[in-house]
PDB file of C-alpha atoms in Angstrom:
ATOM      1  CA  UNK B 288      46.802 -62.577  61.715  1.00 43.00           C
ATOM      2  CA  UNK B 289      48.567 -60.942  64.500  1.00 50.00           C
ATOM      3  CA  UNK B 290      51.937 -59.745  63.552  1.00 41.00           C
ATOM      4  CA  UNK B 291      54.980 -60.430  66.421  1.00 36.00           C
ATOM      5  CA  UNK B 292      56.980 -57.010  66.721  1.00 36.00           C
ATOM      6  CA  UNK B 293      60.464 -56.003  68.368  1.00 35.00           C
ATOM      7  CA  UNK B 294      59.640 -54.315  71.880  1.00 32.00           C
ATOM      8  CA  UNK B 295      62.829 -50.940  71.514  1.00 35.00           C
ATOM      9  CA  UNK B 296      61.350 -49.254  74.910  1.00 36.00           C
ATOM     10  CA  UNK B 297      61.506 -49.826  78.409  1.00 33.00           C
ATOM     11  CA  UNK B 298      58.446 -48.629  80.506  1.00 38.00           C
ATOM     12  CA  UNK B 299      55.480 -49.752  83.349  1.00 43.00           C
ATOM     13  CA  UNK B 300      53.949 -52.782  82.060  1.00 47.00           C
ATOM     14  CA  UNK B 301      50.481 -52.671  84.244  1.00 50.00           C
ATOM     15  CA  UNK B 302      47.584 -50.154  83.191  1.00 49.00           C
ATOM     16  CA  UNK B 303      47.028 -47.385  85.772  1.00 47.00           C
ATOM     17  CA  UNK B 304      44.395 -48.024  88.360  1.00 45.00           C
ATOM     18  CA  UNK B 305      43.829 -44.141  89.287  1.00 43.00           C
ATOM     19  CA  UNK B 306      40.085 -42.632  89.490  1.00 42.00           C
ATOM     20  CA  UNK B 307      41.899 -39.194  89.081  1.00 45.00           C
ATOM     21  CA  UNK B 308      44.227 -37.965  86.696  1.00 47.00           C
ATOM     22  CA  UNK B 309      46.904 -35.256  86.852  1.00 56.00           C
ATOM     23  CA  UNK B 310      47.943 -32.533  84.215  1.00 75.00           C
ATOM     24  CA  UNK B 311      50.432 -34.781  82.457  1.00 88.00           C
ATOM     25  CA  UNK B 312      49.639 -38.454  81.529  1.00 96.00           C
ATOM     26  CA  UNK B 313      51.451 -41.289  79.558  1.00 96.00           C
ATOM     27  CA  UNK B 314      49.815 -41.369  76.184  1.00 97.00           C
ATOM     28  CA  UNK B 315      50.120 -44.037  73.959  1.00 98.00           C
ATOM     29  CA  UNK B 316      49.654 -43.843  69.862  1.00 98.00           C
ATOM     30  CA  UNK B 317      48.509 -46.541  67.583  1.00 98.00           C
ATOM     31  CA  UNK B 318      49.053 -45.354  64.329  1.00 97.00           C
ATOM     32  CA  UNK B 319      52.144 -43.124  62.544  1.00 97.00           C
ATOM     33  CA  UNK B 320      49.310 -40.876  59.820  1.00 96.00           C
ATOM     34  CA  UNK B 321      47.641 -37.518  60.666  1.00 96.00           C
ATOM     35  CA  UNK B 322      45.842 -38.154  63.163  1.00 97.00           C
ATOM     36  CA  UNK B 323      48.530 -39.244  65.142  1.00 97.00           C
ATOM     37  CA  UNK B 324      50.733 -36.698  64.434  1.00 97.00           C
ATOM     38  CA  UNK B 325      47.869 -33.713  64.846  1.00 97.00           C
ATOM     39  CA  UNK B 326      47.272 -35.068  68.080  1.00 97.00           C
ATOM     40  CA  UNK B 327      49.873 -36.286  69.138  1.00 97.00           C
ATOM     41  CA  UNK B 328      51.508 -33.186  68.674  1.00 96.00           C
ATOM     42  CA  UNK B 329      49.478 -31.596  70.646  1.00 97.00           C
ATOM     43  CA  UNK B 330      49.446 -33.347  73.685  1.00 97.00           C
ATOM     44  CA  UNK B 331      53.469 -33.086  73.437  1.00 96.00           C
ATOM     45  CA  UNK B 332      52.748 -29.303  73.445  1.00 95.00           C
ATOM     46  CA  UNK B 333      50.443 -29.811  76.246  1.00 95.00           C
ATOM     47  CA  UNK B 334      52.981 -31.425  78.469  1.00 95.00           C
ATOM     48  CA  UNK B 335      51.947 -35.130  78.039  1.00 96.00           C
ATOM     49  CA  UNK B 336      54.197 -38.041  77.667  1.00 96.00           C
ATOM     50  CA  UNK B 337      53.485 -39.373  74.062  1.00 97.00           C
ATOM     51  CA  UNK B 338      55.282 -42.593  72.983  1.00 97.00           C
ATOM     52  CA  UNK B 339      54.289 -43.216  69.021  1.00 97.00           C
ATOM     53  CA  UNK B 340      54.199 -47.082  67.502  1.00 97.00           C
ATOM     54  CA  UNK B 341      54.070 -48.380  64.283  1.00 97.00           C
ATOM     55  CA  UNK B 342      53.948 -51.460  62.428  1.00 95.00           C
ATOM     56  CA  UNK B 343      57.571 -49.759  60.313  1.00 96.00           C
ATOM     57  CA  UNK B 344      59.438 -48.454  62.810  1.00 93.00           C
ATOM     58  CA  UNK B 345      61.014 -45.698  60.637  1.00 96.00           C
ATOM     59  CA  UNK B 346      57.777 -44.381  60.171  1.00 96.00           C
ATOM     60  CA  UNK B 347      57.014 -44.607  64.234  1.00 97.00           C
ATOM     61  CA  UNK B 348      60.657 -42.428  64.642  1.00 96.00           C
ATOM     62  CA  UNK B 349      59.405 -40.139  61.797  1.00 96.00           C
ATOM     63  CA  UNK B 350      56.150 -39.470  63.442  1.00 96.00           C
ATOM     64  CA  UNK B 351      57.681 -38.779  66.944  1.00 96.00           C
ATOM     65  CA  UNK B 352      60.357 -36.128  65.313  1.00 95.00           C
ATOM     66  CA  UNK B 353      57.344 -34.076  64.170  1.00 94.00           C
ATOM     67  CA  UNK B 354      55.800 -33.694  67.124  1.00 93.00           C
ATOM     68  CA  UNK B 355      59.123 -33.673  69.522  1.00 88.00           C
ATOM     69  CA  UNK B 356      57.285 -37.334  71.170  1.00 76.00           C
ATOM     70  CA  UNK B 357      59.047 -38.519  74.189  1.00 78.00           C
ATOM     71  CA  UNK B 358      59.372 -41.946  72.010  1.00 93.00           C
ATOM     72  CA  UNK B 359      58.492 -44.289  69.202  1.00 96.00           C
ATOM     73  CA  UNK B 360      58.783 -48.166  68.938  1.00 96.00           C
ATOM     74  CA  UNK B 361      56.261 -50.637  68.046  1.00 97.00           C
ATOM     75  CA  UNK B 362      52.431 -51.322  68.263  1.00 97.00           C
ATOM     76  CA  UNK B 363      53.144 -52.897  71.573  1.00 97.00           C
ATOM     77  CA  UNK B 364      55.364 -50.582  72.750  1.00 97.00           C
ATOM     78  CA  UNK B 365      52.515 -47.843  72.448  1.00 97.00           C
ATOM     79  CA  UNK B 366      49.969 -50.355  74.519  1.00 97.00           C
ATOM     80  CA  UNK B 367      52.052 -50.850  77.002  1.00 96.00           C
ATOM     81  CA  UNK B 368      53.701 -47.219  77.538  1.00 94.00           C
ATOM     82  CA  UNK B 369      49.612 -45.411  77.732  1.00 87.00           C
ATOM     83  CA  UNK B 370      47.663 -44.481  80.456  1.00 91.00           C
ATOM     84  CA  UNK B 371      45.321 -43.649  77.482  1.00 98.00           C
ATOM     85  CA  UNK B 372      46.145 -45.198  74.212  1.00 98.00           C
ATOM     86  CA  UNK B 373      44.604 -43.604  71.277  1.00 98.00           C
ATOM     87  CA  UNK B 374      43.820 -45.678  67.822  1.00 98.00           C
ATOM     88  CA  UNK B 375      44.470 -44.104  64.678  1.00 98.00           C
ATOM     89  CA  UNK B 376      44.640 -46.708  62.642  1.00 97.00           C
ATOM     90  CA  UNK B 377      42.440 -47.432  59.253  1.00 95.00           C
ATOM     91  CA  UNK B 378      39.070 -47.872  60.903  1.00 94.00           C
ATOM     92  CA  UNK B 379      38.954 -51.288  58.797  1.00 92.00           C
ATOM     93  CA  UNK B 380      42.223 -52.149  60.735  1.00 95.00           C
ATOM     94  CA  UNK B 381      41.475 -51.167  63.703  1.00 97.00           C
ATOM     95  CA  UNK B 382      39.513 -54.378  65.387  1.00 96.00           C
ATOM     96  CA  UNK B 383      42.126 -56.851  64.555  1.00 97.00           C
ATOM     97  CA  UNK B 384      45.180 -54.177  65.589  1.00 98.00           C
ATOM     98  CA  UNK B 385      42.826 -53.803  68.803  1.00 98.00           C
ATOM     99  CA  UNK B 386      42.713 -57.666  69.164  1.00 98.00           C
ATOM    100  CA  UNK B 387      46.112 -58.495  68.391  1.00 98.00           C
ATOM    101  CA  UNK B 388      47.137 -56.237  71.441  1.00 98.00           C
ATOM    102  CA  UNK B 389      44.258 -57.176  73.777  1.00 98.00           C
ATOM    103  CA  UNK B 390      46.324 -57.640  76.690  1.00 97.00           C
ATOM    104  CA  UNK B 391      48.756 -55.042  76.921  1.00 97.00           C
ATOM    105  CA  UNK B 392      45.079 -52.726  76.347  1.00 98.00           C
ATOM    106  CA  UNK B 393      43.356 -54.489  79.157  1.00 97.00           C
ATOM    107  CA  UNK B 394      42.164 -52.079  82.116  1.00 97.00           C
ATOM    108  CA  UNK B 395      43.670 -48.951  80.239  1.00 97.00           C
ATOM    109  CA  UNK B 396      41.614 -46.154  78.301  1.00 98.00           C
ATOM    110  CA  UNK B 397      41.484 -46.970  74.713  1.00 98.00           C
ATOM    111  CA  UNK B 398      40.401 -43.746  72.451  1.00 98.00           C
ATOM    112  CA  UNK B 399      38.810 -44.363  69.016  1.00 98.00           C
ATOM    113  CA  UNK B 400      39.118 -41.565  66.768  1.00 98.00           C
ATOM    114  CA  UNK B 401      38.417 -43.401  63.687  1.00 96.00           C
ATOM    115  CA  UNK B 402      35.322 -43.468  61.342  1.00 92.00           C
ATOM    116  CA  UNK B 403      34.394 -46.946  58.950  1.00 86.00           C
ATOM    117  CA  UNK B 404      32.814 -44.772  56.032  1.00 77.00           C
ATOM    118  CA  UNK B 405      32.376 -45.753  52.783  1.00 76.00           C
ATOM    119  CA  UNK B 406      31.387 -43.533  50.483  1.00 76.00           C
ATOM    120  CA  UNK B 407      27.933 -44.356  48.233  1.00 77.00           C
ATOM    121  CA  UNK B 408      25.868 -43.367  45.112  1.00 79.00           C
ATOM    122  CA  UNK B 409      23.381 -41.801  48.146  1.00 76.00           C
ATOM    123  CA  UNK B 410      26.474 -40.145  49.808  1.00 73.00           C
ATOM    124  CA  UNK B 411      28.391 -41.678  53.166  1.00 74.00           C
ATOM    125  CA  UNK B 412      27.924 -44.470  54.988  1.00 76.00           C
ATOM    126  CA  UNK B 413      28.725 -46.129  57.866  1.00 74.00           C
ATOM    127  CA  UNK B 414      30.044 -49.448  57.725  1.00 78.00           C
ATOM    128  CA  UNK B 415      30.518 -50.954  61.707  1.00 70.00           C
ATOM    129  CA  UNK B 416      31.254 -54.501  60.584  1.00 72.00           C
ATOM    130  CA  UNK B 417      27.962 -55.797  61.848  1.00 70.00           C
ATOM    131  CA  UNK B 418      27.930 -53.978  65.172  1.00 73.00           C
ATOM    132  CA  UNK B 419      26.216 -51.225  65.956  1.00 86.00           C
ATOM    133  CA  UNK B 420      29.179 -48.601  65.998  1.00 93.00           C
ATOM    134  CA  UNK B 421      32.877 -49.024  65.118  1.00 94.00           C
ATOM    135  CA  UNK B 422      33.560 -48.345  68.887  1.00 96.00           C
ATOM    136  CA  UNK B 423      31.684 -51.630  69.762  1.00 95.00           C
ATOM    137  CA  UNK B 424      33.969 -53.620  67.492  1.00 94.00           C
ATOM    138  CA  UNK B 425      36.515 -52.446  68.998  1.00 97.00           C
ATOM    139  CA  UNK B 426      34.640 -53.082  72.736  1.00 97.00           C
ATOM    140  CA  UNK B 427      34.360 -56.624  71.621  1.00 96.00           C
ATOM    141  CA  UNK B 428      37.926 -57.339  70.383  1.00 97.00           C
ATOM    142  CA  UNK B 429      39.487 -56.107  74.090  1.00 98.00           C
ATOM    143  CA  UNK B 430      36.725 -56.686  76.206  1.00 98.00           C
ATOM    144  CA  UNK B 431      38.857 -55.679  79.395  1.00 98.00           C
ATOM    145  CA  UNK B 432      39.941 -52.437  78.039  1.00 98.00           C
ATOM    146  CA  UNK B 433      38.059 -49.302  78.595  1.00 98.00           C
ATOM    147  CA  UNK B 434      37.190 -47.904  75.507  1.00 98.00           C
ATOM    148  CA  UNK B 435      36.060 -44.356  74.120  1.00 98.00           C
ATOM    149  CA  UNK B 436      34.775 -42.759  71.458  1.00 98.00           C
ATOM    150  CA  UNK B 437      36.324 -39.630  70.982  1.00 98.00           C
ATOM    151  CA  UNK B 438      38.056 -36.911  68.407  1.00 98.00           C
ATOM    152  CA  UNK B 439      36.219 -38.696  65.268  1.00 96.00           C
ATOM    153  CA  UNK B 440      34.867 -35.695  64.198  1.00 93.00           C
ATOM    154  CA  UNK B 441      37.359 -32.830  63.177  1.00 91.00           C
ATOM    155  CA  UNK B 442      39.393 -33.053  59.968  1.00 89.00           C
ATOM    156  CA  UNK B 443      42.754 -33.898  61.388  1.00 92.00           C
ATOM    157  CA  UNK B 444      43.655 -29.702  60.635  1.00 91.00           C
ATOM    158  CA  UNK B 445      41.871 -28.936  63.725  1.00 93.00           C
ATOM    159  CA  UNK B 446      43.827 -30.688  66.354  1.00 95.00           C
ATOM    160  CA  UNK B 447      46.679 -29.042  65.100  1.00 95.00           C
ATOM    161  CA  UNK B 448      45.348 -25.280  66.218  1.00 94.00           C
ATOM    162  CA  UNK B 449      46.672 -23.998  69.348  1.00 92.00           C
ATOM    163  CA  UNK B 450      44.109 -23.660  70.935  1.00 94.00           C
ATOM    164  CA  UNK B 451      41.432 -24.864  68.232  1.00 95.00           C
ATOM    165  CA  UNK B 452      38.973 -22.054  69.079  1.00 93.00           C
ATOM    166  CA  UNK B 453      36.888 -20.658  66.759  1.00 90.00           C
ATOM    167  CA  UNK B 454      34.434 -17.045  67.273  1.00 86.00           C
ATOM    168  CA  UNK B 455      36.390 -16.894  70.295  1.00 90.00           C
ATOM    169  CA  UNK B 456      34.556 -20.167  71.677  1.00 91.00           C
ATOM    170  CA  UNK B 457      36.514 -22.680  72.144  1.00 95.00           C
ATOM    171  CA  UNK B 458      36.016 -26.208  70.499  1.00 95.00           C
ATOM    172  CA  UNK B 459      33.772 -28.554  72.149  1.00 96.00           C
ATOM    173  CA  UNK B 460      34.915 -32.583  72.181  1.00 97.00           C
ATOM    174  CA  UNK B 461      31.914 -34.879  72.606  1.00 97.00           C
ATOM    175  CA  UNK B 462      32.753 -38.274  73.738  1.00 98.00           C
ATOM    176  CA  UNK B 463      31.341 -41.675  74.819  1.00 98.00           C
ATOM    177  CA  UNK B 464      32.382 -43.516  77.631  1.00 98.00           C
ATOM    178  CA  UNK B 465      31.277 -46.397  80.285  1.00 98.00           C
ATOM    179  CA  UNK B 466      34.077 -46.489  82.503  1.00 97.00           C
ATOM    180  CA  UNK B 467      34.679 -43.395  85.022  1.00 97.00           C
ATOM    181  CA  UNK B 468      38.082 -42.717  85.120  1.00 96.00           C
ATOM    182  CA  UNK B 469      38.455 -43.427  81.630  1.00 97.00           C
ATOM    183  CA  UNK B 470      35.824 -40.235  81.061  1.00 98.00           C
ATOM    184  CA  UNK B 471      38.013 -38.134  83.339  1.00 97.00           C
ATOM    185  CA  UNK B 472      41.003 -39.462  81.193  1.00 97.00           C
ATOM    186  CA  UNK B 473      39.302 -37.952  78.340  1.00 98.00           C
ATOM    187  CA  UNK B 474      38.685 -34.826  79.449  1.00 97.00           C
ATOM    188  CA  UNK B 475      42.250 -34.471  80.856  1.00 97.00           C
ATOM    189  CA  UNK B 476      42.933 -34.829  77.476  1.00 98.00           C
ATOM    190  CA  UNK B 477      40.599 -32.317  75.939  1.00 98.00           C
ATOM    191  CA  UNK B 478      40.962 -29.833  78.439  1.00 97.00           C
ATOM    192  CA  UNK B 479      44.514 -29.966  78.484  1.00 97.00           C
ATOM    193  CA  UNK B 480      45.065 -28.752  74.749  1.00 97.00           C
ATOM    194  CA  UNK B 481      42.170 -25.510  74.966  1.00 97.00           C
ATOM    195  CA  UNK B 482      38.702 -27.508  73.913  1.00 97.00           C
ATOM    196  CA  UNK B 483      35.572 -28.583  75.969  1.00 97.00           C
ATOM    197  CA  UNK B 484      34.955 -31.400  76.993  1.00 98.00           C
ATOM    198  CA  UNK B 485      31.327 -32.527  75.636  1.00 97.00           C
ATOM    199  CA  UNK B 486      30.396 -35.899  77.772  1.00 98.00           C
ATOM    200  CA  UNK B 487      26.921 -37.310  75.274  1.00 97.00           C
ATOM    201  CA  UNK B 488      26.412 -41.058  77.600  1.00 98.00           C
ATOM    202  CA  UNK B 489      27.880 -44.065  76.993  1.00 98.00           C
ATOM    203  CA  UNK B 490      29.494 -46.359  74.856  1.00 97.00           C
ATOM    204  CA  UNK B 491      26.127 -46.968  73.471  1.00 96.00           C
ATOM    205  CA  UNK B 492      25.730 -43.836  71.976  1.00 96.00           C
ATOM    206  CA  UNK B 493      29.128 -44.175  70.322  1.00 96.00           C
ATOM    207  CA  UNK B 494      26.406 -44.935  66.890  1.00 94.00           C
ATOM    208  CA  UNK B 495      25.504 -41.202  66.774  1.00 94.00           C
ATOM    209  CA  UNK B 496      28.608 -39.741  66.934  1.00 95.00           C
ATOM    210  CA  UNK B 497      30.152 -42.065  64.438  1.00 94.00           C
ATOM    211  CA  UNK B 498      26.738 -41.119  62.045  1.00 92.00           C
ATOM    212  CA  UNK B 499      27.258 -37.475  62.994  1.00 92.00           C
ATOM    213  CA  UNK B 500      30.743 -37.598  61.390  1.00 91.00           C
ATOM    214  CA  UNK B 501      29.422 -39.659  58.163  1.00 88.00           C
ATOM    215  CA  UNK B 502      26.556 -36.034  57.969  1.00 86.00           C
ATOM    216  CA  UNK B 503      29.029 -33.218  58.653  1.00 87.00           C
ATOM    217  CA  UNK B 504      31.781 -35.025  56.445  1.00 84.00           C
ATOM    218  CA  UNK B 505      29.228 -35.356  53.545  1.00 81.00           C
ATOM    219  CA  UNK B 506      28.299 -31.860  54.199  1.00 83.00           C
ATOM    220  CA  UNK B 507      31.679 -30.509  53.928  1.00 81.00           C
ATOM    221  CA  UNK B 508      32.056 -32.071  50.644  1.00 77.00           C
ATOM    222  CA  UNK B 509      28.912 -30.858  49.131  1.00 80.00           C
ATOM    223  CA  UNK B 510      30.579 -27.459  50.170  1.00 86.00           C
ATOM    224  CA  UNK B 511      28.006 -26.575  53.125  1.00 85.00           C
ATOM    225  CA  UNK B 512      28.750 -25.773  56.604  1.00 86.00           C
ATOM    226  CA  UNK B 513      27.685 -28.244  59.536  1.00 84.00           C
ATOM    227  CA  UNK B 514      27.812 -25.367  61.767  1.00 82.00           C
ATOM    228  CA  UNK B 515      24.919 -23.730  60.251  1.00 81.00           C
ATOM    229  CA  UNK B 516      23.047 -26.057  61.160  1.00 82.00           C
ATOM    230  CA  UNK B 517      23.211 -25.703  64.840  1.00 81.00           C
ATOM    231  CA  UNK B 518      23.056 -22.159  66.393  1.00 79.00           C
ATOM    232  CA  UNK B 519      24.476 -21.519  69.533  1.00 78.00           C
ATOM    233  CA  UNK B 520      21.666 -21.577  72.785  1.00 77.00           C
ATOM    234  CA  UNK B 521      22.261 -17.494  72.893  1.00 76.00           C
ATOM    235  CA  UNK B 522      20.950 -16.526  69.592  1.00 78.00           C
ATOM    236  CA  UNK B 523      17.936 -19.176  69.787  1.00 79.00           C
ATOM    237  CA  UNK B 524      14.768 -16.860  70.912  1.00 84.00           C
ATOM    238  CA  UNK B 525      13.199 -18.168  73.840  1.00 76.00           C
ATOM    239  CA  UNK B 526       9.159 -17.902  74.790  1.00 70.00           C
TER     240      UNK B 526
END
């Protein structure tokens, strides 16, 4: 069921139709948790234009006081306001949210951060709803938006690191994307708070970054280190 909420701001109503992007975008948030704040904040710090909705609106205006946001309001207020909106929602929320606000998403950049894991006797799994990546569902519930997989898989400490950079190297973002301006989007928006933009193909590929989370997540809570397990290109010998 979609839920009808009060519209509070005033902004553009049609999704940007630029192949470019400049240093400072409209962002739109989808959520009012950690993820929304971490990043959120940090695109505030890195001159964006972040507008944070909620289903409770208190939450929405708590969220934006964190992170100095340029402005809360609803769900719909976030679609609308975003030349990229992000979801950070629940990942088993996210398709119907994504639905309910098909519209007001179509032709924009729509950034999933999320990950559907559950966790299992054998350790975590992925759980997609039937489709082959959590991405895809939400693909399928706006089919005219532009969506991304991106940001899914830091603990939601890292985006709050200015810059996150660690050994002096600094972060790399991978990402999936179809559309072409909504991969420069992206890396707009990974550039512009200190990381590296990692493009790794399209949408269809969304699958192994959403598995690559469920590994390095398990990992973490086993107490090893992903890292480890993949050495940077100048300390592998070569023939």
């Amino acid at each position: 069921m979609c839920i009808a909420l009060p519209i509070v701001l005033h902004g553009g109503t049609e999704p940007p139709q630029r192949e470019e992007w400049s240093s400072r975008m409209k962002i739109g948030i989808l959520g009012t948790g950690g993820m929304a704040a971490a990043l959120g904040g940090a695109w505030t710090a890195a001159g964006h234009d972040v507008v944070i909705g909620g289903r409770s609106q208190e939450r929405a205006e708590r969220t934006a006081g964190l992170i100095s946001a340029a402005g809360h309001g609803s769900l719909a207020d976030a679609a609308r306001h975003g030349d990229a909106i992000l979801v950070a929602v629940p990942a088993a929320e996210a398709p119907q949210l994504v639905g309910c606000l098909a519209g007001s998403l179509a032709g924009r950049t729509v950034i999933d951060c999320t990950n559907s894991l559950v966790p299992t006797d054998e350790g975590l799994m992925l759980d997609a709803g039937g489709a082959t990546s959590g991405a895809r569902q939400l693909a399928a519930a706006a089919p005219d938006a532009h969506v991304v997989k991106a940001f899914n898989l830091c603990h939601v400490s890292i985006w709050t690191l200015r810059p996150p950079t660690f050994e002096n190297v600094p972060l790399a973002v991978p990402y999936c994307a179809d559309h072409p301006a909504s991969a420069a989007a992206t890396e707009t928006l990974i550039s512009s708070i200190g990381c590296t933009p990692a493009p790794c193909g399209g949408l269809a590929r969304a699958a192994y970054l959403e598995a690559t989370a469920a590994l390095a997540i398990g990992l973490w809570w086993a107490g090893g280190q992903p890292r480890a397990a993949f050495p940077s290109q100048a300390e592998v010998p070569h023939p």
